Amino acid sequence: MKIPGRKKFIVTLSKVTLGGVAAIGGLAILARTLRRRSPPLVLTGLEPAVLRPPGALEEESFLARCIRCTRCQDACPTGAIRLANPQDAIPTGTPYINAHEVGCNLCLACTETCPTEALEPVFKKDETRMGLAVVDDRTCVSLNGTGVCGACFTVCPFRGKAITLGLRNAPTIHKDFCVGCGLCEAACILKGVKAIRVFSGRVWA
Amino acid sequence: MRGKIQWLRRAVQISVILMVLITPFLVQYRVLLANNEIEALRRGNNGRFSGKIYLTIDRWMRRPSKEEASNLNSAAEREKVARRLENVRGNVWSAEIFGFSLTDPLGGIESIFASRTVTKALLIGMLIPVLVTLVLGRVFCSWICPAGFLFELTDKMRNFLVKLGIPLRSISYSTLNKYTLLVGGLAMAFFVGLPLLGYFYPPALLGREFHQFADTQFYESLAGASTTGPFLFSGALLFIFFIFLIEITLAGRMWCRYFCPGGALYAILGSRRIIRIANTTSACTNCFECIRVCPMGLNPMATEPGLECDNCLVCLTSCQPGSLSLDFPFKKIIQANGLAKEDKPAQKIAS
């Protein structure tokens, strides 16, 4: 009589299968919620797409490789790299740079410490492509004729190449040299929505 | 000597927990220190919790030491301290300790499956943990994992509640569940392109959670106002608390025994481990104490300790007759040459 053994086997097998199906189903639901995309890149929109640390791959590959280990944040000496919280639009735990507050000073320590090369090693500061700065000529003090500023030019690590100043310190961005570090956005003298903002992605690279 | 093993294990676990708890704040403090923003923080501190954390760390860092009065006034000294604080980065999921990159094999394999690429940095990071697991077995679970330490507390609580006379259920599931979860999670990672198991893995959750917490506290302390609203912690701690409650009331050590995908991977890696628990059976009195204390619910008296054993050595410590011992190759040769001292508690009991 092998029936008890067989019965036990069938019960175990069904338990395992049910557990597996439940687990995979749960993972699938989680995957759907986590795959919420960052807002589409519209230059006239109010919020720029999220800025990733230097050396980051394109969004899709970056999210695949990044294991959300927080090491890049620990390596950042200026506190520019922040971690997404669950209420944010990007997957929780992934690093981003809020250029509104602090820009990246391109020390590239995060690319050295990244364990998965989700932030690929970048060896020269000017080879980084995090995004592109865009000036809003309606709000920029120098461009709309209400004053003379040039704060973005002063902090730009590639001033003269990435940003040049024109009449009354009106900034012009040169996309071949702009690395998208966000220092200019952090330095912009406007409160609230800044006149110069960094849009992420390698679309312009 | 045997009793001290467990003290050593507790010491390692507690130091890892402290690392997970304190590292994020130390790292953020380093940023404040390097940018000379401590003074501004002290002036602008309005008694918020976020500011207090960093001011407490600051007071602690400036305490007068015997060799030198480290008052952190000069930029060079601040730089020195900041460099020192940089030595430990990350958490248990992936850490950089004194320049050594250590990545959890689960994280590494997930990243490989999700991105369908293998990178050099990842292999270097996984090297030490994988080698340690191949030799020592699933020691991450019992010696390092901070969540494992938390879940070990549930065993104590269960014993306490049972002593009080509260009836507790102890459901057991199939240990195959965790392998199913591992394979399913890796398959999902491969097809979805996201490392999903990292959101289910308590040690990773703990580390990430405290980093996110420190991050929000850091920016609150600078802004001087609440920027996060009520979301201090995400659902991760809730998930761990949920497991904690279930383990206390329904199923003892449920997560580690039956559901942990990381534990499953470590078990597979450590299945051919060199150091094992072995029962010499000469002194064994069949007291079943080792079976009672085993956190994984195994039978250490059996000749083959099996896949699930995580070498926590609790059975070795609790074995009164000294029948259980650590078995490794060359042990017989070492003993024959008289290099290893055999401790014989059995004779002590007899005399």
Coordinates of C-alpha atoms in Angstrom, one line a residue:
Chain A
M1 CA 0.0 0.0 0.0
K2 CA 1.7 3.2 -1.2
I3 CA -1.4 5.4 -1.0
P4 CA -0.4 7.4 2.2
G5 CA 2.9 8.3 0.7
R6 CA 1.3 9.2 -2.6
K7 CA -1.4 11.2 -0.8
K8 CA 1.2 13.1 1.2
F9 CA 3.1 13.8 -2.0
I10 CA 0.0 15.1 -3.8
V11 CA -0.9 17.3 -0.8
T12 CA 2.7 18.7 -0.6
L13 CA 2.8 19.2 -4.4
S14 CA -0.5 21.1 -4.3
K15 CA 0.6 23.2 -1.4
V16 CA 3.8 24.1 -3.1
T17 CA 2.1 24.8 -6.4
L18 CA -0.6 27.0 -4.7
G19 CA 2.1 28.8 -2.8
G20 CA 4.1 29.4 -6.0
V21 CA 1.1 30.6 -7.9
A22 CA 0.2 33.0 -5.1
A23 CA 3.7 34.3 -4.8
I24 CA 4.1 34.8 -8.5
G25 CA 0.7 36.5 -8.7
G26 CA 1.7 38.8 -5.9
L27 CA 4.9 39.6 -7.6
A28 CA 3.1 40.3 -10.8
I29 CA 0.7 42.8 -9.1
L30 CA 3.7 44.4 -7.4
A31 CA 5.5 44.6 -10.7
R32 CA 2.5 46.4 -12.3
T33 CA 2.5 49.0 -9.5
L34 CA 6.2 49.5 -9.6
R35 CA 6.3 49.9 -13.3
R36 CA 4.7 53.3 -13.1
R37 CA 6.7 55.4 -15.5
S38 CA 8.1 58.8 -14.7
P39 CA 6.0 61.6 -16.3
P40 CA 6.6 62.0 -20.1
L41 CA 9.2 64.4 -21.1
V42 CA 7.5 67.6 -22.1
L43 CA 9.7 70.7 -22.3
T44 CA 6.8 73.0 -21.5
G45 CA 5.6 70.9 -18.6
L46 CA 5.8 72.1 -15.0
E47 CA 8.0 69.2 -13.6
P48 CA 11.1 68.0 -15.3
A49 CA 11.7 64.2 -15.4
V50 CA 13.7 62.9 -12.6
L51 CA 17.4 63.4 -12.7
R52 CA 19.5 60.3 -12.1
P53 CA 23.1 60.3 -10.7
P54 CA 26.0 60.6 -13.2
G55 CA 26.7 57.6 -15.3
A56 CA 23.2 56.3 -15.0
L57 CA 22.0 54.1 -17.9
E58 CA 18.7 54.8 -19.7
E59 CA 15.8 54.6 -17.4
E60 CA 14.7 51.1 -18.4
S61 CA 18.1 49.5 -18.0
F62 CA 18.9 51.6 -15.0
L63 CA 15.8 50.2 -13.1
A64 CA 16.7 46.7 -14.2
R65 CA 20.3 46.9 -12.9
C66 CA 19.9 49.0 -9.8
I67 CA 19.3 46.9 -6.7
R68 CA 18.4 49.9 -4.5
C69 CA 21.3 49.4 -2.2
T70 CA 21.8 53.1 -1.2
R71 CA 25.5 53.0 -1.6
C72 CA 25.6 55.9 -4.1
Q73 CA 23.9 58.0 -1.6
D74 CA 26.4 57.1 1.1
A75 CA 29.2 58.0 -1.3
C76 CA 27.9 61.4 -2.2
P77 CA 29.9 64.1 -0.4
T78 CA 27.4 66.9 -1.1
G79 CA 24.2 65.2 -0.2
A80 CA 22.9 65.7 -3.7
I81 CA 21.8 62.1 -4.2
R82 CA 18.4 61.3 -2.6
L83 CA 16.4 58.2 -2.4
A84 CA 12.9 57.9 -3.7
N85 CA 10.2 57.4 -1.1
P86 CA 7.1 55.2 -1.8
Q87 CA 4.9 58.2 -2.4
D88 CA 7.2 59.5 -5.2
A89 CA 6.5 58.8 -8.9
I90 CA 9.7 56.7 -9.4
P91 CA 10.3 53.2 -7.9
T92 CA 11.0 53.5 -4.2
G93 CA 14.6 53.3 -3.1
T94 CA 16.1 54.4 -6.4
P95 CA 18.6 57.3 -6.3
Y96 CA 17.8 60.7 -7.9
I97 CA 19.2 64.2 -7.7
N98 CA 16.9 67.0 -6.8
A99 CA 18.6 69.8 -8.7
H100 CA 16.1 72.2 -7.2
E101 CA 18.0 72.0 -3.9
V102 CA 21.5 70.6 -4.5
G103 CA 23.2 70.0 -7.8
C104 CA 25.8 67.3 -8.5
N105 CA 29.4 68.5 -8.2
L106 CA 30.6 65.7 -10.6
C107 CA 33.0 64.1 -8.1
L108 CA 31.8 60.7 -9.6
A109 CA 32.2 58.9 -6.3
C110 CA 28.8 57.2 -6.8
T111 CA 29.9 55.7 -10.1
E112 CA 33.0 54.2 -8.3
T113 CA 31.0 52.6 -5.6
C114 CA 27.9 51.4 -7.5
P115 CA 28.0 47.6 -7.1
T116 CA 26.0 46.8 -10.3
E117 CA 27.3 49.4 -12.7
A118 CA 23.8 50.8 -13.0
L119 CA 25.8 53.9 -12.7
E120 CA 28.4 53.1 -15.3
P121 CA 32.0 54.2 -14.6
V122 CA 32.6 57.7 -16.0
F123 CA 36.2 58.7 -16.1
K124 CA 36.0 62.3 -17.3
K125 CA 33.7 64.9 -15.9
D126 CA 32.8 66.3 -19.3
E127 CA 31.8 62.9 -20.6
T128 CA 28.9 62.6 -18.1
R129 CA 25.5 63.1 -19.6
M130 CA 22.8 63.3 -16.9
G131 CA 20.5 65.6 -18.7
L132 CA 20.3 69.0 -20.3
A133 CA 19.6 72.5 -18.8
V134 CA 16.8 74.4 -20.4
V135 CA 16.3 78.2 -19.8
D136 CA 12.8 79.6 -19.6
D137 CA 13.0 82.9 -21.3
R138 CA 9.8 84.1 -19.8
T139 CA 11.0 83.9 -16.2
C140 CA 14.7 84.3 -16.5
V141 CA 15.7 87.7 -15.0
S142 CA 18.3 88.3 -17.7
L143 CA 16.2 87.2 -20.6
N144 CA 12.9 88.8 -19.8
G145 CA 14.6 92.2 -19.2
T146 CA 13.9 92.7 -15.5
G147 CA 17.5 92.5 -14.4
V148 CA 21.1 91.2 -14.9
C149 CA 21.9 87.9 -13.2
G150 CA 24.3 85.3 -14.6
A151 CA 24.2 83.1 -11.4
C152 CA 24.0 79.9 -13.6
F153 CA 27.1 80.9 -15.5
T154 CA 29.1 81.5 -12.3
V155 CA 28.5 78.0 -10.9
C156 CA 28.7 76.0 -14.2
P157 CA 31.7 73.7 -14.1
F158 CA 32.1 74.2 -17.9
R159 CA 31.4 77.8 -18.1
G160 CA 32.2 79.3 -21.4
K161 CA 31.5 76.0 -23.1
A162 CA 28.2 74.8 -21.7
I163 CA 26.8 78.2 -20.8
T164 CA 27.8 81.4 -22.5
L165 CA 26.5 84.8 -21.6
G166 CA 25.1 87.3 -24.0
L167 CA 23.6 90.7 -23.7
R168 CA 22.8 91.6 -20.0
N169 CA 24.2 88.2 -18.9
A170 CA 21.5 86.3 -20.8
P171 CA 22.5 82.6 -20.6
T172 CA 22.7 80.4 -23.7
I173 CA 23.0 76.6 -23.2
H174 CA 25.2 74.6 -25.6
K175 CA 23.9 71.1 -25.6
D176 CA 27.2 69.5 -26.8
F177 CA 28.9 70.5 -23.5
C178 CA 26.1 70.6 -21.0
V179 CA 26.4 67.5 -18.7
G180 CA 23.2 68.2 -16.8
C181 CA 24.7 68.4 -13.3
G182 CA 22.0 70.7 -12.0
L183 CA 24.3 73.2 -10.3
C184 CA 22.8 76.0 -12.4
E185 CA 19.3 75.0 -11.3
A186 CA 20.3 75.0 -7.7
A187 CA 22.0 78.4 -8.1
C188 CA 19.1 80.1 -9.9
I189 CA 18.0 83.1 -8.0
L190 CA 14.3 82.6 -8.5
K191 CA 12.3 81.1 -5.7
G192 CA 9.8 78.4 -6.5
V193 CA 10.0 77.3 -10.1
K194 CA 13.5 78.1 -11.3
A195 CA 14.1 79.7 -14.6
I196 CA 16.8 77.2 -15.6
R197 CA 15.9 73.6 -15.1
V198 CA 17.6 70.4 -15.9
F199 CA 15.7 67.8 -17.9
S200 CA 16.9 64.2 -17.5
G201 CA 17.7 61.5 -20.0
R202 CA 20.2 61.0 -22.8
V203 CA 17.8 62.0 -25.5
W204 CA 20.0 65.0 -26.3
A205 CA 23.3 63.3 -25.7
Chain B
M1 CA 34.4 27.8 24.8
R2 CA 31.2 26.4 23.5
G3 CA 29.1 28.9 25.4
K4 CA 31.1 31.8 24.1
I5 CA 30.2 31.0 20.5
Q6 CA 26.7 32.2 21.0
W7 CA 28.0 35.4 22.7
L8 CA 30.2 35.9 19.7
R9 CA 27.3 35.4 17.3
R10 CA 25.1 37.9 19.3
A11 CA 27.9 40.4 19.2
V12 CA 28.3 40.1 15.5
Q13 CA 24.5 40.4 15.0
I14 CA 24.2 43.4 17.2
S15 CA 27.1 45.2 15.6
V16 CA 25.5 44.6 12.2
I17 CA 22.2 45.9 13.4
L18 CA 23.9 49.0 14.8
M19 CA 25.6 49.4 11.5
V20 CA 22.3 49.3 9.7
L21 CA 20.8 51.8 12.1
I22 CA 23.6 54.3 12.5
T23 CA 25.4 54.3 9.1
P24 CA 22.8 56.3 7.2
F25 CA 22.8 59.1 9.9
L26 CA 26.6 59.1 10.1
V27 CA 26.9 59.4 6.4
Q28 CA 24.5 62.3 6.3
Y29 CA 26.3 63.9 9.2
R30 CA 29.5 63.6 7.2
V31 CA 27.9 65.7 4.5
L32 CA 26.9 68.4 7.0
L33 CA 30.4 68.3 8.5
A34 CA 32.2 68.5 5.1
N35 CA 30.1 71.4 4.0
N36 CA 30.4 73.2 7.4
E37 CA 26.7 73.3 7.9
I38 CA 26.7 72.1 11.5
E39 CA 26.7 75.7 12.9
A40 CA 23.8 76.7 10.7
L41 CA 22.0 73.6 11.8
R42 CA 22.6 74.5 15.5
R43 CA 21.4 78.0 15.0
G44 CA 18.4 77.1 13.0
N45 CA 17.4 74.1 15.1
N46 CA 14.0 74.5 16.5
G47 CA 13.8 71.3 18.5
R48 CA 12.8 69.1 15.7
F49 CA 13.7 65.4 15.8
S50 CA 15.6 65.7 12.5
G51 CA 17.9 68.3 13.8
K52 CA 18.4 66.7 17.1
I53 CA 19.8 63.5 15.5
Y54 CA 22.6 65.3 13.8
L55 CA 23.4 67.5 16.8
T56 CA 23.6 64.5 19.0
I57 CA 26.0 62.8 16.6
D58 CA 28.0 66.1 16.5
R59 CA 28.2 66.3 20.3
W60 CA 29.4 62.7 20.3
M61 CA 32.0 63.3 17.6
R62 CA 33.4 66.3 19.5
R63 CA 33.7 64.6 22.8
P64 CA 37.2 65.2 24.2
S65 CA 39.4 62.2 23.6
K66 CA 42.5 61.3 25.5
E67 CA 45.0 61.7 22.7
E68 CA 43.8 64.9 21.1
A69 CA 41.1 67.4 21.7
S70 CA 39.0 66.9 18.5
N71 CA 37.0 70.0 18.4
L72 CA 36.6 69.8 14.6
N73 CA 37.3 73.5 14.2
S74 CA 39.8 73.3 11.4
A75 CA 38.9 72.2 7.9
A76 CA 41.6 69.6 7.8
E77 CA 40.2 67.9 11.0
R78 CA 36.7 68.0 9.6
E79 CA 38.0 66.4 6.4
K80 CA 39.8 63.7 8.4
V81 CA 36.7 62.8 10.3
A82 CA 34.6 62.8 7.2
R83 CA 37.1 60.4 5.5
R84 CA 36.8 58.1 8.5
L85 CA 33.0 58.1 8.4
E86 CA 33.2 57.1 4.7
N87 CA 34.7 53.7 5.5
V88 CA 31.4 52.0 6.0
R89 CA 28.8 52.6 3.3
G90 CA 25.6 50.9 2.3
N91 CA 23.8 48.2 4.3
V92 CA 23.6 44.5 4.4
W93 CA 22.1 44.3 0.9
S94 CA 25.2 45.8 -0.5
A95 CA 28.0 47.4 1.4
E96 CA 31.4 48.9 1.0
I97 CA 33.5 48.3 4.1
F98 CA 37.0 49.7 4.1
G99 CA 37.1 49.5 0.3
F100 CA 35.8 46.0 0.1
S101 CA 32.7 45.7 -2.0
L102 CA 30.2 43.1 -0.6
T103 CA 27.0 42.4 -2.4
D104 CA 24.3 40.0 -1.4
P105 CA 24.3 37.2 -3.9
L106 CA 20.5 37.5 -4.2
G107 CA 20.8 41.1 -5.2
G108 CA 23.5 40.3 -7.7
I109 CA 21.7 37.4 -9.3
E110 CA 18.5 39.5 -9.5
S111 CA 20.3 42.3 -11.1
I112 CA 21.9 39.9 -13.6
F113 CA 18.5 38.3 -14.4
A114 CA 16.7 41.7 -14.6
S115 CA 19.2 43.5 -16.8
R116 CA 20.3 40.3 -18.7
T117 CA 23.9 41.5 -18.4
V118 CA 26.8 40.5 -16.2
T119 CA 29.1 43.3 -15.0
K120 CA 32.5 43.1 -13.5
A121 CA 31.7 45.2 -10.4
L122 CA 28.9 42.8 -9.5
L123 CA 31.0 39.7 -9.7
I124 CA 33.7 41.3 -7.6
G125 CA 31.1 42.3 -5.0
M126 CA 29.6 38.8 -4.9
L127 CA 32.9 37.1 -4.6
I128 CA 33.5 37.2 -0.9
P129 CA 29.9 36.4 0.2
V130 CA 29.7 33.5 -2.2
L131 CA 33.1 32.1 -1.1
V132 CA 32.2 32.4 2.6
T133 CA 28.9 30.6 1.9
L134 CA 30.5 27.9 -0.1
V135 CA 32.9 27.2 2.9
L136 CA 30.8 28.0 6.0
G137 CA 27.3 27.4 4.6
R138 CA 24.3 29.6 5.2
V139 CA 26.0 31.7 7.9
F140 CA 24.6 35.0 6.6
C141 CA 21.2 34.0 8.0
S142 CA 22.4 33.2 11.5
W143 CA 25.3 35.5 12.0
I144 CA 24.8 38.6 10.0
C145 CA 21.2 39.1 8.8
P146 CA 19.6 41.9 10.9
A147 CA 16.1 40.7 10.2
G148 CA 17.1 37.2 11.3
F149 CA 18.1 38.7 14.6
L150 CA 14.7 40.3 15.0
F151 CA 13.0 37.1 14.1
E152 CA 15.1 35.2 16.6
L153 CA 13.5 37.4 19.2
T154 CA 10.1 35.9 18.3
D155 CA 11.3 32.5 19.5
K156 CA 12.0 34.0 23.0
M157 CA 8.7 35.8 23.0
R158 CA 6.9 32.6 22.1
N159 CA 8.6 30.8 24.9
F160 CA 7.6 33.6 27.3
L161 CA 4.0 33.5 26.1
V162 CA 3.8 29.8 26.4
K163 CA 5.1 30.0 30.0
L164 CA 2.3 32.5 30.7
G165 CA -0.1 29.8 29.5
I166 CA -1.3 31.5 26.3
P167 CA -2.0 28.9 23.6
L168 CA 0.0 29.5 20.5
R169 CA -0.4 27.7 17.2
S170 CA 2.7 26.5 15.4
I171 CA 1.9 25.9 11.7
S172 CA 4.6 24.5 9.5
Y173 CA 4.8 24.9 5.8
S174 CA 6.9 23.1 3.2
T175 CA 10.5 24.4 3.1
L176 CA 10.2 24.1 -0.7
N177 CA 8.1 27.4 -0.6
K178 CA 11.2 29.5 -0.4
Y179 CA 12.8 27.8 -3.4
T180 CA 9.6 28.4 -5.3
L181 CA 9.7 32.0 -4.3
L182 CA 13.3 32.3 -5.3
V183 CA 12.8 30.7 -8.8
G184 CA 9.5 32.6 -9.3
G185 CA 11.1 35.9 -8.2
L186 CA 14.1 35.4 -10.5
A187 CA 11.8 34.5 -13.4
M188 CA 9.7 37.6 -12.8
A189 CA 12.9 39.7 -12.6
F190 CA 13.9 38.2 -16.0
F191 CA 10.6 38.9 -17.7
V192 CA 9.6 42.2 -16.0
G193 CA 13.1 43.7 -15.9
L194 CA 13.0 44.8 -12.3
P195 CA 14.7 43.3 -9.3
L196 CA 11.5 42.5 -7.4
L197 CA 12.8 40.2 -4.6
G198 CA 14.6 43.1 -3.1
Y199 CA 11.2 44.4 -2.1
F200 CA 10.5 41.2 -0.2
Y201 CA 13.8 40.6 1.5
P202 CA 13.8 41.8 5.1
P203 CA 17.5 42.6 5.5
A204 CA 17.4 44.7 2.3
L205 CA 14.2 46.3 3.4
L206 CA 15.6 47.3 6.8
G207 CA 18.7 48.9 5.3
R208 CA 16.8 50.8 2.6
E209 CA 14.2 51.9 5.1
F210 CA 16.6 53.5 7.5
H211 CA 18.5 55.1 4.6
Q212 CA 15.2 56.6 3.3
F213 CA 14.4 57.7 6.8
A214 CA 17.8 59.3 7.3
D215 CA 17.4 61.0 3.9
T216 CA 14.1 62.6 4.7
Q217 CA 15.3 63.6 8.2
F218 CA 18.4 65.2 6.7
Y219 CA 16.4 67.4 4.3
E220 CA 13.9 68.2 7.0
S221 CA 16.7 69.3 9.3
L222 CA 18.1 71.6 6.6
A223 CA 14.7 73.0 5.5
G224 CA 13.6 73.4 9.1
A225 CA 10.1 72.2 8.2
S226 CA 8.4 68.9 7.5
T227 CA 8.6 68.0 3.9
T228 CA 7.4 64.5 4.1
G229 CA 4.1 64.7 5.8
P230 CA 3.0 61.5 7.7
F231 CA 5.1 59.2 5.5
L232 CA 8.0 58.6 7.9
F233 CA 8.3 54.9 7.1
S234 CA 7.1 53.1 4.1
G235 CA 5.3 49.7 4.1
A236 CA 8.5 47.9 4.5
L237 CA 8.6 48.1 8.2
L238 CA 4.9 47.2 8.3
F239 CA 5.7 44.1 6.3
I240 CA 8.5 43.1 8.7
F241 CA 6.2 43.8 11.7
F242 CA 3.5 41.7 10.1
I243 CA 5.9 38.7 9.8
F244 CA 6.9 39.4 13.4
L245 CA 3.4 39.1 14.6
I246 CA 2.6 36.0 12.6
E247 CA 5.8 34.4 13.9
I248 CA 4.9 35.1 17.5
T249 CA 1.3 33.9 17.2
L250 CA 0.9 31.4 14.4
A251 CA 4.1 29.9 13.0
G252 CA 7.5 30.1 14.7
R253 CA 10.3 31.3 12.5
M254 CA 8.0 31.2 9.5
W255 CA 9.9 33.6 7.3
C256 CA 13.5 32.2 7.7
R257 CA 12.3 28.6 7.5
Y258 CA 9.8 28.6 4.7
F259 CA 9.7 31.8 2.8
C260 CA 12.9 33.7 2.6
P261 CA 14.2 33.7 -1.0
G262 CA 17.7 34.9 0.1
G263 CA 17.9 32.1 2.6
A264 CA 17.0 29.7 -0.2
L265 CA 19.8 31.0 -2.4
Y266 CA 22.3 30.8 0.5
A267 CA 21.1 27.3 1.3
I268 CA 21.7 26.2 -2.3
L269 CA 25.1 27.8 -2.3
G270 CA 26.0 26.3 1.0
S271 CA 24.7 22.8 0.3
R272 CA 28.2 21.5 -0.3
R273 CA 29.7 23.4 2.6
I274 CA 32.9 22.2 4.2
I275 CA 32.1 22.9 7.8
R276 CA 29.1 21.0 9.1
I277 CA 27.5 19.9 12.4
A278 CA 28.2 16.3 13.0
N279 CA 27.0 13.9 15.7
T280 CA 29.7 11.6 17.0
T281 CA 26.9 9.6 18.7
S282 CA 29.4 8.2 21.2
A283 CA 28.3 10.5 23.9
C284 CA 24.8 11.2 22.7
T285 CA 22.2 10.6 25.4
N286 CA 19.1 11.1 23.1
C287 CA 18.0 14.1 25.2
F288 CA 16.6 15.8 22.0
E289 CA 17.7 19.2 23.4
C290 CA 19.3 20.1 20.0
I291 CA 16.1 19.4 18.2
R292 CA 14.2 21.5 20.7
V293 CA 16.5 24.5 20.3
C294 CA 17.2 24.4 16.6
P295 CA 16.0 27.7 15.1
M296 CA 15.4 26.0 11.7
G297 CA 13.4 23.1 13.1
L298 CA 16.0 20.5 12.0
N299 CA 17.3 17.4 13.5
P300 CA 21.0 17.9 14.3
M301 CA 21.3 14.4 15.7
A302 CA 20.9 13.0 12.2
T303 CA 24.1 12.0 10.4
E304 CA 23.4 14.4 7.5
P305 CA 22.6 18.0 8.7
G306 CA 21.1 18.8 5.3
L307 CA 20.3 21.8 3.2
E308 CA 18.5 24.1 5.6
C309 CA 21.2 24.2 8.4
D310 CA 22.6 27.7 8.8
N311 CA 25.5 26.8 11.1
C312 CA 24.2 29.0 13.9
L313 CA 25.8 26.5 16.3
V314 CA 23.0 26.8 18.8
C315 CA 22.7 23.0 19.0
L316 CA 26.4 22.7 19.6
T317 CA 26.1 25.1 22.5
S318 CA 23.1 23.4 24.0
C319 CA 24.5 19.9 23.7
Q320 CA 25.3 18.9 27.3
P321 CA 27.1 15.6 26.7
G322 CA 29.2 17.2 24.0
S323 CA 28.2 14.8 21.4
L324 CA 27.7 17.3 18.6
S325 CA 30.8 18.8 17.1
L326 CA 31.9 20.7 14.0
D327 CA 33.1 18.5 11.2
F328 CA 35.5 19.6 8.6
P329 CA 38.0 17.8 6.4
F330 CA 41.4 17.1 7.9
K331 CA 39.9 17.2 11.3
K332 CA 40.9 13.6 12.0
I333 CA 44.5 14.3 10.9
I334 CA 44.6 17.4 13.1
Q335 CA 43.3 15.5 16.0
A336 CA 45.7 12.6 15.4
N337 CA 48.6 14.9 15.5
G338 CA 47.4 16.4 18.7
L339 CA 47.0 19.9 17.3
A340 CA 43.5 20.4 18.3
K341 CA 42.5 20.1 22.0
E342 CA 39.5 17.9 22.4
D343 CA 37.3 19.3 25.2
K344 CA 35.5 16.5 27.0
P345 CA 32.5 17.8 29.0
A346 CA 31.2 14.3 29.2
Q347 CA 34.0 13.3 31.6
K348 CA 33.4 16.4 33.6
I349 CA 29.8 15.3 34.1
A350 CA 30.8 11.9 35.1
S351 CA 33.4 13.0 37.7

